[in-house]
Short mmCIF file of C-alpha atoms and ligand atoms in Angstrom, two decimals:
data_model
loop_
_atom_site.label_atom_id
_atom_site.label_comp_id
_atom_site.label_asym_id
_atom_site.label_seq_id
_atom_site.Cartn_x
_atom_site.Cartn_y
_atom_site.Cartn_z
CA MET A 1 15.15 28.06 2.62
CA ILE A 2 12.34 26.46 0.70
CA LYS A 3 12.30 27.43 -3.05
CA LEU A 4 10.44 26.33 -6.18
CA VAL A 5 11.50 27.68 -9.27
CA GLY A 6 8.96 27.10 -12.24
CA VAL A 7 7.93 23.57 -10.88
CA SER A 8 5.31 21.68 -12.96
CA LYS A 9 4.08 18.21 -12.22
CA VAL A 10 2.32 15.47 -14.21
CA TYR A 11 1.15 12.15 -12.83
CA ALA A 12 0.38 9.22 -15.28
CA ASN A 13 -2.89 11.01 -16.36
CA LYS A 14 -0.85 13.58 -18.14
CA ILE A 15 -3.06 16.21 -16.15
CA LYS A 16 -1.16 19.28 -14.85
CA VAL A 17 -1.11 19.06 -11.15
CA LEU A 18 1.39 21.66 -10.54
CA ASP A 19 2.05 24.33 -13.35
CA SER A 20 4.80 26.53 -13.26
CA VAL A 21 4.84 27.13 -9.44
CA ASN A 22 7.37 29.48 -8.14
CA LEU A 23 7.36 29.97 -4.43
CA ALA A 24 10.16 31.14 -1.83
CA ILE A 25 9.58 30.39 1.83
CA LYS A 26 11.91 32.25 4.28
CA PRO A 27 13.59 30.26 7.22
CA GLY A 28 11.09 30.71 10.21
CA GLU A 29 7.93 31.66 8.25
CA PHE A 30 4.88 30.03 9.03
CA VAL A 31 2.86 29.72 5.65
CA SER A 32 -0.82 28.45 5.30
CA ILE A 33 -1.22 26.80 2.17
CA VAL A 34 -4.71 26.79 0.99
CA GLY A 35 -6.88 26.07 -2.01
CA GLN A 36 -9.92 23.80 -3.35
CA SER A 37 -9.81 20.05 -3.10
CA GLY A 38 -7.44 19.02 -6.14
CA ALA A 39 -5.48 22.07 -6.29
CA GLY A 40 -2.21 20.25 -5.77
CA LYS A 41 -1.34 21.08 -2.13
CA THR A 42 -0.56 17.76 -1.32
CA THR A 43 1.61 17.36 -4.47
CA LEU A 44 3.19 19.90 -3.57
CA VAL A 45 4.19 18.39 0.06
CA ARG A 46 5.04 15.39 -1.72
CA LEU A 47 7.87 17.04 -3.96
CA LEU A 48 8.99 18.98 -0.41
CA THR A 49 9.39 15.37 1.21
CA GLY A 50 11.05 13.86 -2.35
CA GLU A 51 7.90 11.34 -2.28
CA GLU A 52 7.47 13.02 -5.85
CA ARG A 53 9.84 14.23 -8.19
CA ALA A 54 8.82 17.40 -10.24
CA ASN A 55 8.35 16.86 -14.14
CA SER A 56 10.27 20.18 -14.60
CA GLY A 57 11.57 23.09 -12.77
CA GLN A 58 13.63 23.12 -9.65
CA VAL A 59 12.70 22.33 -5.85
CA PHE A 60 15.60 23.73 -3.27
CA ILE A 61 16.01 23.15 0.49
CA GLY A 62 18.06 25.85 1.58
CA ASP A 63 20.98 25.53 -0.85
CA TRP A 64 20.14 21.86 -1.59
CA ASP A 65 18.64 21.20 -5.22
CA ILE A 66 16.48 18.20 -4.47
CA THR A 67 15.00 18.01 -7.74
CA ARG A 68 16.47 14.99 -8.81
CA LEU A 69 17.21 13.60 -5.12
CA SER A 70 18.53 9.91 -5.65
CA LYS A 71 17.08 7.19 -3.29
CA ARG A 72 20.48 7.40 -1.35
CA GLU A 73 19.86 11.00 -0.63
CA VAL A 74 16.15 10.79 0.70
CA PRO A 75 16.62 9.57 4.04
CA PHE A 76 19.27 12.53 4.49
CA LEU A 77 16.24 14.65 3.18
CA ARG A 78 13.44 13.48 5.58
CA ARG A 79 15.88 14.22 8.71
CA GLN A 80 15.86 17.87 7.69
CA ILE A 81 11.88 17.68 7.06
CA GLY A 82 9.32 16.42 9.72
CA VAL A 83 5.37 15.87 8.47
CA ILE A 84 2.41 15.38 9.74
CA PHE A 85 -0.74 14.33 8.24
CA GLN A 86 -4.45 14.70 8.53
CA ASP A 87 -4.59 10.85 9.64
CA PHE A 88 -1.74 10.67 12.12
CA LYS A 89 -0.14 7.86 10.73
CA LEU A 90 1.03 6.10 14.04
CA LEU A 91 1.67 2.59 14.10
CA PRO A 92 -1.52 0.85 16.40
CA LYS A 93 0.54 -1.94 17.97
CA LYS A 94 3.43 0.71 19.36
CA THR A 95 2.84 2.86 22.18
CA LEU A 96 3.15 6.35 21.79
CA GLU A 97 6.66 6.19 23.05
CA GLU A 98 7.62 3.61 20.78
CA ASN A 99 6.23 5.43 17.74
CA VAL A 100 8.30 8.33 18.52
CA ALA A 101 11.39 5.99 19.24
CA PHE A 102 10.73 4.14 15.96
CA ALA A 103 11.31 7.04 13.89
CA LEU A 104 15.04 7.28 15.56
CA GLU A 105 15.82 3.51 15.56
CA VAL A 106 15.15 3.34 11.40
CA SER A 107 17.58 5.96 11.12
CA GLY A 108 20.56 4.38 13.52
CA GLY A 109 19.84 6.47 16.60
CA THR A 110 21.58 4.63 19.37
CA ARG A 111 19.78 3.70 22.58
CA LYS A 112 21.53 6.22 24.69
CA LYS A 113 20.25 9.06 21.62
CA ILE A 114 17.10 7.39 21.63
CA ASN A 115 16.22 7.37 25.69
CA LYS A 116 17.19 11.07 25.54
CA ILE A 117 14.85 12.39 22.38
CA VAL A 118 11.98 10.32 23.07
CA PRO A 119 11.06 12.06 26.63
CA ASN A 120 12.30 15.43 25.59
CA VAL A 121 10.04 15.87 22.47
CA LEU A 122 7.04 13.84 24.39
CA LYS A 123 7.36 16.76 26.75
CA ILE A 124 7.51 19.60 23.97
CA VAL A 125 3.84 18.01 22.91
CA GLY A 126 2.80 17.34 26.73
CA LEU A 127 2.36 13.63 26.44
CA GLU A 128 4.83 13.10 28.94
CA ASP A 129 2.57 11.14 31.12
CA LYS A 130 0.82 9.24 28.27
CA GLY A 131 3.83 7.77 26.76
CA ARG A 132 3.04 4.11 27.34
CA ARG A 133 -0.44 4.38 25.92
CA TYR A 134 -1.19 2.86 22.57
CA PRO A 135 -2.77 5.26 19.93
CA ASN A 136 -6.06 3.68 20.46
CA GLU A 137 -6.08 4.70 24.23
CA VAL A 138 -5.73 8.55 23.91
CA SER A 139 -7.65 10.93 21.97
CA GLY A 140 -7.29 12.47 18.13
CA GLY A 141 -5.65 15.43 19.33
CA GLU A 142 -3.11 13.51 21.59
CA GLN A 143 -2.64 10.91 18.56
CA GLN A 144 -1.71 14.21 16.54
CA ARG A 145 0.46 15.31 19.16
CA ALA A 146 2.53 12.39 19.33
CA ALA A 147 2.73 12.15 15.76
CA ILE A 148 4.26 16.05 16.15
CA ALA A 149 6.55 14.43 18.40
CA ARG A 150 7.52 12.05 16.42
CA ALA A 151 8.22 14.63 13.48
CA LEU A 152 10.56 16.46 15.78
CA VAL A 153 12.76 13.66 16.80
CA HIS A 154 15.66 14.95 14.18
CA GLN A 155 15.01 18.67 14.96
CA PRO A 156 13.99 19.43 11.54
CA LYS A 157 14.09 23.11 10.31
CA ILE A 158 11.10 22.28 8.38
CA LEU A 159 7.79 21.27 9.78
CA LEU A 160 4.96 20.20 6.92
CA ALA A 161 1.43 19.50 8.13
CA ASP A 162 -0.74 18.38 5.46
CA GLU A 163 -4.15 18.78 6.93
CA PRO A 164 -3.37 18.03 10.65
CA THR A 165 -6.44 19.17 12.20
CA GLY A 166 -9.00 17.56 9.40
CA ASN A 167 -9.96 15.00 12.00
CA LEU A 168 -10.01 16.73 15.26
CA ASP A 169 -12.99 19.32 16.69
CA ALA A 170 -12.55 22.78 17.07
CA ILE A 171 -10.76 22.72 20.44
CA ASN A 172 -8.23 20.14 19.73
CA ALA A 173 -7.29 21.76 16.53
CA ASN A 174 -6.59 25.08 18.17
CA GLU A 175 -4.29 23.16 20.46
CA ILE A 176 -2.58 21.55 17.49
CA ILE A 177 -2.25 24.91 15.66
CA ASP A 178 -0.85 26.69 19.00
CA LEU A 179 1.62 24.01 19.56
CA LEU A 180 2.64 24.25 15.63
CA LEU A 181 3.06 28.20 16.51
CA ARG A 182 4.96 27.30 19.42
CA ILE A 183 7.41 25.08 17.45
CA ASN A 184 7.65 28.09 14.92
CA LYS A 185 8.67 30.73 17.66
CA PHE A 186 11.46 28.11 18.28
CA GLY A 187 12.86 28.73 15.05
CA THR A 188 11.22 25.71 12.78
CA THR A 189 9.69 26.71 9.43
CA VAL A 190 6.35 25.51 9.35
CA VAL A 191 3.94 25.15 6.26
CA LEU A 192 0.56 24.13 7.12
CA VAL A 193 -1.91 23.13 4.56
CA THR A 194 -5.70 23.36 5.50
CA HIS A 195 -9.05 23.98 4.34
CA ASN A 196 -9.92 25.62 7.90
CA LYS A 197 -10.86 28.93 7.31
CA GLU A 198 -11.31 29.92 11.06
CA ILE A 199 -7.54 28.84 11.92
CA VAL A 200 -6.05 30.68 8.70
CA ASN A 201 -8.16 33.81 9.83
CA ARG A 202 -6.75 33.63 13.46
CA LEU A 203 -3.34 33.26 12.59
CA ASN A 204 -3.13 36.20 10.67
CA LYS A 205 0.15 35.12 9.08
CA ARG A 206 1.21 34.25 5.13
CA VAL A 207 -1.29 32.63 3.17
CA ILE A 208 -0.84 31.31 -0.19
CA SER A 209 -3.76 30.17 -2.43
CA MET A 210 -3.22 27.48 -4.97
CA ASP A 211 -5.84 27.29 -7.93
CA HIS A 212 -5.41 24.23 -10.26
CA GLY A 213 -1.77 23.83 -10.02
CA ARG A 214 -1.05 27.57 -9.85
CA VAL A 215 -0.21 29.69 -7.13
CA SER A 216 -3.29 31.99 -7.53
CA SER A 217 -2.46 34.39 -4.15
CA ASP A 218 0.47 34.77 -2.03
CA GLN A 219 -0.36 37.55 0.87
CA GLU A 220 1.79 38.23 4.05
CA ARG A 221 -0.77 38.79 6.35
CA GLY A 222 -3.56 36.88 4.55
CA LYS A 223 -7.24 35.69 5.24
CA TYR A 224 -8.92 32.60 3.79
CA PHE A 225 -10.85 33.20 0.80
CA LEU A 226 -12.19 30.75 -1.80
N1 ATP B 301 -0.44 9.52 -7.38
C1 ATP B 301 -1.53 9.98 -8.01
N2 ATP B 301 -1.51 9.78 -9.52
C2 ATP B 301 -2.51 10.72 -10.40
N3 ATP B 301 -3.10 11.41 -9.99
C3 ATP B 301 -3.06 12.06 -8.87
C4 ATP B 301 -2.30 11.44 -7.88
N4 ATP B 301 -2.08 11.98 -6.72
C5 ATP B 301 -3.09 12.99 -6.86
N5 ATP B 301 -3.45 13.30 -8.14
C6 ATP B 301 -4.51 14.27 -8.33
O1 ATP B 301 -3.69 15.25 -8.63
C7 ATP B 301 -4.48 16.60 -7.98
C8 ATP B 301 -3.95 17.24 -7.30
O2 ATP B 301 -4.01 16.63 -5.97
P1 ATP B 301 -3.23 16.61 -4.48
O3 ATP B 301 -3.67 15.41 -3.79
O4 ATP B 301 -2.24 17.55 -4.48
O5 ATP B 301 -4.59 18.03 -4.47
P2 ATP B 301 -4.72 18.73 -2.71
O6 ATP B 301 -4.63 19.95 -3.21
O7 ATP B 301 -4.02 18.01 -2.00
O8 ATP B 301 -6.45 18.37 -2.61
P3 ATP B 301 -7.13 17.91 -1.19
O9 ATP B 301 -7.66 19.07 -0.65
O10 ATP B 301 -8.40 17.48 -1.23
O11 ATP B 301 -6.10 16.98 -0.25
C9 ATP B 301 -6.29 15.96 -8.11
O12 ATP B 301 -6.64 15.89 -9.41
C10 ATP B 301 -5.31 14.44 -7.63
O13 ATP B 301 -6.74 13.60 -8.43
MG1 MG B 302 -4.21 17.03 0.17
#
């Protein structure tokens, strides 16, 4: 499903942020990626969303080699991959409902389709009663749940979560992780980038550790150790 073959990435400063990374994640897996700040985790996420290009090696999503994706192909990729971030990235002047709908509008979704999908995904994340609120009228955990709803509108095969609990207290963080687990149970591959030791240890699922742009360990039922 996700495969990196000898992937290296350097930014303008010429330092190898990813250094010959090999990685395979199967459909339906739930994988945590851990590592010190600067290890290259977000860069890896950006390669998978097409936001950045590898300098060498290949990146596959299924059979699709996205290594040299054209600009025109990026929207197709984005529909297969949902992404959530530490800072939620909701539009402050739109309600939660409108934020979710917007993801469908930009990809040309019909009103009929939007009216059907938006309540569905808000229900999945437990926000069916709060769709009319603005981001600043709900808690951080609820904002993240709205961001997850938005990430689900195209029924992505893969959900990438880059530090999704970084701005949340322990209770809200656990709720978000439980939601990710539920989404995973329905078949979506989940890649969770996190610094949260308690969460990784509780998950007891595959853990990939990164160190200076390399995969330093990869354990089927891993614990957090850095
Ligand atoms: N656009 C960029 N231009 C130049 N260097 C960058 C850029 N983005 C990231 N870097 C550098 O690449 C390295 C890896 O960054 P990355 O954001 O992938 O790390 P990370 O593992 O996500 O760290 P954190 O845990 O702090 O989020 C860092 O040294 C960072 O400074
Ligand atoms: Mg990061």
